[in-house]
PDB file of C-alpha atoms in Angstrom:
ATOM      1  CA  UNK Z   1      72.251  60.618  90.695  1.00 43.00           C
ATOM      2  CA  UNK Z   2      74.243  62.938  88.530  1.00 47.00           C
ATOM      3  CA  UNK Z   3      78.100  63.421  88.637  1.00 53.00           C
ATOM      4  CA  UNK Z   4      79.266  66.053  86.335  1.00 58.00           C
ATOM      5  CA  UNK Z   5      77.488  66.050  83.044  1.00 65.00           C
ATOM      6  CA  UNK Z   6      77.104  62.188  82.868  1.00 71.00           C
ATOM      7  CA  UNK Z   7      73.400  60.856  83.318  1.00 79.00           C
ATOM      8  CA  UNK Z   8      73.301  57.423  84.460  1.00 81.00           C
ATOM      9  CA  UNK Z   9      72.044  54.768  82.092  1.00 89.00           C
ATOM     10  CA  UNK Z  10      71.108  51.079  82.463  1.00 95.00           C
ATOM     11  CA  UNK Z  11      74.337  49.215  82.682  1.00 95.00           C
ATOM     12  CA  UNK Z  12      77.602  50.622  83.836  1.00 95.00           C
ATOM     13  CA  UNK Z  13      78.360  54.344  83.822  1.00 93.00           C
ATOM     14  CA  UNK Z  14      82.005  55.345  84.547  1.00 92.00           C
ATOM     15  CA  UNK Z  15      82.684  58.685  86.295  1.00 92.00           C
ATOM     16  CA  UNK Z  16      86.347  58.105  87.036  1.00 92.00           C
ATOM     17  CA  UNK Z  17      88.914  55.890  85.589  1.00 93.00           C
ATOM     18  CA  UNK Z  18      92.405  54.904  86.688  1.00 92.00           C
ATOM     19  CA  UNK Z  19      93.474  55.249  83.140  1.00 91.00           C
ATOM     20  CA  UNK Z  20      92.644  58.924  82.649  1.00 90.00           C
ATOM     21  CA  UNK Z  21      91.911  62.377  84.128  1.00 87.00           C
ATOM     22  CA  UNK Z  22      91.228  62.720  87.976  1.00 88.00           C
ATOM     23  CA  UNK Z  23      90.832  58.984  88.221  1.00 83.00           C
ATOM     24  CA  UNK Z  24      94.482  58.516  87.172  1.00 89.00           C
ATOM     25  CA  UNK Z  25      95.518  61.106  89.812  1.00 90.00           C
ATOM     26  CA  UNK Z  26      93.878  59.119  92.586  1.00 91.00           C
ATOM     27  CA  UNK Z  27      94.139  55.689  90.887  1.00 94.00           C
ATOM     28  CA  UNK Z  28      90.535  54.975  91.245  1.00 95.00           C
ATOM     29  CA  UNK Z  29      87.654  53.764  89.036  1.00 96.00           C
ATOM     30  CA  UNK Z  30      84.216  54.976  90.114  1.00 95.00           C
ATOM     31  CA  UNK Z  31      80.943  54.268  88.497  1.00 95.00           C
ATOM     32  CA  UNK Z  32      77.324  53.542  88.806  1.00 95.00           C
ATOM     33  CA  UNK Z  33      75.741  50.240  87.777  1.00 97.00           C
ATOM     34  CA  UNK Z  34      72.014  50.264  87.064  1.00 97.00           C
ATOM     35  CA  UNK Z  35      70.330  46.896  86.533  1.00 98.00           C
ATOM     36  CA  UNK Z  36      66.663  45.929  85.863  1.00 98.00           C
ATOM     37  CA  UNK Z  37      65.006  42.776  87.098  1.00 98.00           C
ATOM     38  CA  UNK Z  38      66.733  39.797  85.367  1.00 98.00           C
ATOM     39  CA  UNK Z  39      69.795  41.834  84.257  1.00 98.00           C
ATOM     40  CA  UNK Z  40      73.286  40.132  84.832  1.00 98.00           C
ATOM     41  CA  UNK Z  41      76.654  41.845  85.216  1.00 97.00           C
ATOM     42  CA  UNK Z  42      79.984  40.035  85.372  1.00 96.00           C
ATOM     43  CA  UNK Z  43      83.189  42.007  86.278  1.00 93.00           C
ATOM     44  CA  UNK Z  44      86.801  40.776  86.524  1.00 88.00           C
ATOM     45  CA  UNK Z  45      89.827  42.771  86.525  1.00 87.00           C
ATOM     46  CA  UNK Z  46      93.338  41.070  86.406  1.00 88.00           C
ATOM     47  CA  UNK Z  47      94.849  43.959  88.316  1.00 91.00           C
ATOM     48  CA  UNK Z  48      92.108  45.783  90.199  1.00 96.00           C
ATOM     49  CA  UNK Z  49      90.481  45.046  93.461  1.00 97.00           C
ATOM     50  CA  UNK Z  50      86.648  45.940  93.354  1.00 97.00           C
ATOM     51  CA  UNK Z  51      83.822  46.912  95.704  1.00 98.00           C
ATOM     52  CA  UNK Z  52      80.135  46.835  94.846  1.00 98.00           C
ATOM     53  CA  UNK Z  53      77.979  48.807  97.314  1.00 98.00           C
ATOM     54  CA  UNK Z  54      74.111  48.393  96.914  1.00 98.00           C
ATOM     55  CA  UNK Z  55      72.351  51.798  96.964  1.00 97.00           C
ATOM     56  CA  UNK Z  56      68.875  50.262  96.396  1.00 97.00           C
ATOM     57  CA  UNK Z  57      67.174  47.170  95.069  1.00 98.00           C
ATOM     58  CA  UNK Z  58      67.527  43.490  95.404  1.00 98.00           C
ATOM     59  CA  UNK Z  59      70.473  41.405  93.706  1.00 98.00           C
ATOM     60  CA  UNK Z  60      72.473  38.162  94.160  1.00 98.00           C
ATOM     61  CA  UNK Z  61      76.111  38.654  94.451  1.00 96.00           C
ATOM     62  CA  UNK Z  62      78.325  35.765  93.508  1.00 97.00           C
ATOM     63  CA  UNK Z  63      82.126  35.516  93.938  1.00 97.00           C
ATOM     64  CA  UNK Z  64      84.575  32.775  94.585  1.00 94.00           C
ATOM     65  CA  UNK Z  65      81.800  30.114  94.496  1.00 95.00           C
ATOM     66  CA  UNK Z  66      79.690  31.857  97.220  1.00 95.00           C
ATOM     67  CA  UNK Z  67      76.334  33.615  96.680  1.00 97.00           C
ATOM     68  CA  UNK Z  68      74.465  36.103  98.816  1.00 96.00           C
ATOM     69  CA  UNK Z  69      71.152  37.634  98.283  1.00 97.00           C
ATOM     70  CA  UNK Z  70      71.035  41.220  99.324  1.00 97.00           C
ATOM     71  CA  UNK Z  71      68.151  43.952  99.328  1.00 97.00           C
ATOM     72  CA  UNK Z  72      68.112  47.631 100.220  1.00 97.00           C
ATOM     73  CA  UNK Z  73      65.097  50.020 100.189  1.00 97.00           C
ATOM     74  CA  UNK Z  74      67.381  53.043 100.079  1.00 93.00           C
ATOM     75  CA  UNK Z  75      70.571  54.330 101.783  1.00 90.00           C
ATOM     76  CA  UNK Z  76      68.622  56.490 104.212  1.00 87.00           C
ATOM     77  CA  UNK Z  77      66.456  53.826 105.908  1.00 88.00           C
ATOM     78  CA  UNK Z  78      68.478  50.650 105.583  1.00 91.00           C
ATOM     79  CA  UNK Z  79      71.940  49.663 106.394  1.00 89.00           C
ATOM     80  CA  UNK Z  80      74.612  48.850 103.608  1.00 93.00           C
ATOM     81  CA  UNK Z  81      75.730  45.762 102.006  1.00 95.00           C
ATOM     82  CA  UNK Z  82      78.792  45.280  99.776  1.00 97.00           C
ATOM     83  CA  UNK Z  83      80.767  42.815  97.864  1.00 98.00           C
ATOM     84  CA  UNK Z  84      84.508  43.244  97.962  1.00 98.00           C
ATOM     85  CA  UNK Z  85      86.787  41.147  95.709  1.00 98.00           C
ATOM     86  CA  UNK Z  86      90.586  40.916  94.906  1.00 97.00           C
ATOM     87  CA  UNK Z  87      92.044  41.500  91.549  1.00 97.00           C
ATOM     88  CA  UNK Z  88      91.449  38.609  89.335  1.00 96.00           C
ATOM     89  CA  UNK Z  89      88.261  37.459  91.204  1.00 96.00           C
ATOM     90  CA  UNK Z  90      85.170  37.504  89.133  1.00 96.00           C
ATOM     91  CA  UNK Z  91      82.162  39.133  90.550  1.00 97.00           C
ATOM     92  CA  UNK Z  92      78.725  38.291  89.234  1.00 97.00           C
ATOM     93  CA  UNK Z  93      75.577  40.230  90.065  1.00 98.00           C
ATOM     94  CA  UNK Z  94      72.119  39.240  89.163  1.00 98.00           C
ATOM     95  CA  UNK Z  95      69.245  41.717  89.695  1.00 98.00           C
ATOM     96  CA  UNK Z  96      66.053  40.507  91.327  1.00 98.00           C
ATOM     97  CA  UNK Z  97      64.575  44.049  91.004  1.00 98.00           C
ATOM     98  CA  UNK Z  98      65.659  47.520  89.761  1.00 98.00           C
ATOM     99  CA  UNK Z  99      68.946  48.021  91.450  1.00 98.00           C
ATOM    100  CA  UNK Z 100      71.598  50.814  91.667  1.00 97.00           C
ATOM    101  CA  UNK Z 101      75.120  49.812  92.688  1.00 97.00           C
ATOM    102  CA  UNK Z 102      78.115  51.992  93.412  1.00 97.00           C
ATOM    103  CA  UNK Z 103      81.306  50.378  91.862  1.00 97.00           C
ATOM    104  CA  UNK Z 104      84.868  51.294  93.115  1.00 97.00           C
ATOM    105  CA  UNK Z 105      88.102  49.806  91.917  1.00 97.00           C
ATOM    106  CA  UNK Z 106      91.792  50.363  92.361  1.00 97.00           C
ATOM    107  CA  UNK Z 107      95.074  48.558  91.331  1.00 97.00           C
ATOM    108  CA  UNK Z 108      96.160  46.058  93.878  1.00 96.00           C
ATOM    109  CA  UNK Z 109      98.225  42.980  93.506  1.00 95.00           C
ATOM    110  CA  UNK Z 110      97.311  41.648  97.053  1.00 96.00           C
ATOM    111  CA  UNK Z 111      95.174  38.533  96.937  1.00 96.00           C
ATOM    112  CA  UNK Z 112      92.430  38.046  99.523  1.00 97.00           C
ATOM    113  CA  UNK Z 113      89.195  36.133  99.753  1.00 97.00           C
ATOM    114  CA  UNK Z 114      85.934  37.681  98.513  1.00 97.00           C
ATOM    115  CA  UNK Z 115      84.083  39.406 101.411  1.00 97.00           C
ATOM    116  CA  UNK Z 116      80.336  39.873 101.640  1.00 97.00           C
ATOM    117  CA  UNK Z 117      79.743  42.839 104.093  1.00 96.00           C
ATOM    118  CA  UNK Z 118      76.239  42.904 105.446  1.00 94.00           C
ATOM    119  CA  UNK Z 119      74.451  45.214 107.893  1.00 92.00           C
ATOM    120  CA  UNK Z 120      75.527  43.044 110.733  1.00 92.00           C
ATOM    121  CA  UNK Z 121      79.153  43.494 110.163  1.00 90.00           C
ATOM    122  CA  UNK Z 122      79.230  47.179 109.124  1.00 89.00           C
ATOM    123  CA  UNK Z 123      80.589  49.723 111.672  1.00 90.00           C
ATOM    124  CA  UNK Z 124      78.246  52.734 112.440  1.00 87.00           C
ATOM    125  CA  UNK Z 125      79.713  55.739 114.378  1.00 87.00           C
ATOM    126  CA  UNK Z 126      77.317  58.337 115.582  1.00 85.00           C
ATOM    127  CA  UNK Z 127      79.205  61.614 115.390  1.00 82.00           C
ATOM    128  CA  UNK Z 128      78.349  65.153 116.433  1.00 80.00           C
ATOM    129  CA  UNK Z 129      75.532  63.872 118.739  1.00 80.00           C
ATOM    130  CA  UNK Z 130      76.673  65.917 121.684  1.00 82.00           C
ATOM    131  CA  UNK Z 131      75.356  69.325 120.440  1.00 79.00           C
ATOM    132  CA  UNK Z 132      78.548  70.409 118.816  1.00 77.00           C
ATOM    133  CA  UNK Z 133      77.921  73.577 116.771  1.00 75.00           C
ATOM    134  CA  UNK Z 134      74.284  73.594 117.899  1.00 76.00           C
ATOM    135  CA  UNK Z 135      73.736  70.044 116.524  1.00 76.00           C
ATOM    136  CA  UNK Z 136      74.414  71.033 113.032  1.00 77.00           C
ATOM    137  CA  UNK Z 137      77.071  68.276 112.417  1.00 78.00           C
ATOM    138  CA  UNK Z 138      75.190  65.358 113.648  1.00 81.00           C
ATOM    139  CA  UNK Z 139      75.716  62.448 111.343  1.00 85.00           C
ATOM    140  CA  UNK Z 140      76.175  58.649 111.096  1.00 86.00           C
ATOM    141  CA  UNK Z 141      79.507  57.379 109.665  1.00 88.00           C
ATOM    142  CA  UNK Z 142      79.045  53.993 108.139  1.00 91.00           C
ATOM    143  CA  UNK Z 143      82.269  52.074 107.485  1.00 93.00           C
ATOM    144  CA  UNK Z 144      82.036  49.005 105.344  1.00 95.00           C
ATOM    145  CA  UNK Z 145      85.759  48.413 105.270  1.00 96.00           C
ATOM    146  CA  UNK Z 146      89.034  50.452 105.853  1.00 95.00           C
ATOM    147  CA  UNK Z 147      92.608  49.853 106.808  1.00 94.00           C
ATOM    148  CA  UNK Z 148      91.653  48.450 110.189  1.00 94.00           C
ATOM    149  CA  UNK Z 149      89.250  45.587 109.129  1.00 95.00           C
ATOM    150  CA  UNK Z 150      90.697  45.088 105.532  1.00 97.00           C
ATOM    151  CA  UNK Z 151      94.585  45.857 105.674  1.00 97.00           C
ATOM    152  CA  UNK Z 152      95.050  43.981 102.491  1.00 97.00           C
ATOM    153  CA  UNK Z 153      92.892  46.601 100.650  1.00 97.00           C
ATOM    154  CA  UNK Z 154      94.053  49.820  98.927  1.00 97.00           C
ATOM    155  CA  UNK Z 155      90.685  51.339  99.358  1.00 96.00           C
ATOM    156  CA  UNK Z 156      88.164  52.445 102.056  1.00 95.00           C
ATOM    157  CA  UNK Z 157      84.396  52.331 101.571  1.00 96.00           C
ATOM    158  CA  UNK Z 158      81.707  53.936 103.551  1.00 93.00           C
ATOM    159  CA  UNK Z 159      78.704  56.336 103.647  1.00 92.00           C
ATOM    160  CA  UNK Z 160      78.098  59.426 105.659  1.00 87.00           C
ATOM    161  CA  UNK Z 161      74.392  60.006 106.486  1.00 85.00           C
ATOM    162  CA  UNK Z 162      73.653  63.642 107.188  1.00 82.00           C
ATOM    163  CA  UNK Z 163      70.361  64.556 108.900  1.00 78.00           C
ATOM    164  CA  UNK Z 164      67.913  66.946 107.396  1.00 76.00           C
ATOM    165  CA  UNK Z 165      69.005  70.527 107.691  1.00 70.00           C
ATOM    166  CA  UNK Z 166      72.566  69.352 108.689  1.00 65.00           C
ATOM    167  CA  UNK Z 167      75.879  69.517 107.085  1.00 66.00           C
ATOM    168  CA  UNK Z 168      79.171  67.659 107.148  1.00 63.00           C
ATOM    169  CA  UNK Z 169      82.411  69.044 105.883  1.00 59.00           C
ATOM    170  CA  UNK Z 170      85.437  70.712 107.423  1.00 51.00           C
ATOM    171  CA  UNK Z 171      84.235  71.322 110.968  1.00 51.00           C
ATOM    172  CA  UNK Z 172      83.406  67.633 111.595  1.00 47.00           C
ATOM    173  CA  UNK Z 173      86.955  66.771 110.620  1.00 49.00           C
ATOM    174  CA  UNK Z 174      88.674  69.569 112.539  1.00 43.00           C
TER     175      UNK Z 174
END
């Protein structure tokens, strides 16, 4: 995955930061964490909540004294898993295999317990499945958390899965 001119590297690659540029405008950190088997990553921010969405691989998430093992072949064939923590809560990730993890953070003073989202508690909406625009906007909207199931959060997190030859932009939101 490339965003702008930054190539992802082993470890954490920042694409947006709350402290500068476009990240400051939207008060959001966005980055990609790449780990190899055995790598460990610890993240804790005193003033930012954080979410870690597994794109692919197998990892152990640990936060607030709880651990969960999660695996995902890829975002196209398997449902999403995510660790979501409040500011000041340390998140520890240990890779069992090569792993790619989307990292998102924002400022939030609200305290909440660490949440482990798994495929069983992720919402999937099948949109555009009634032949709208000749079937060109058929997609699955996957919501891990939003203002309905995580009102304490200042973020939303999800994925949109478009099918081959399809698109998703303004018309689906019209």
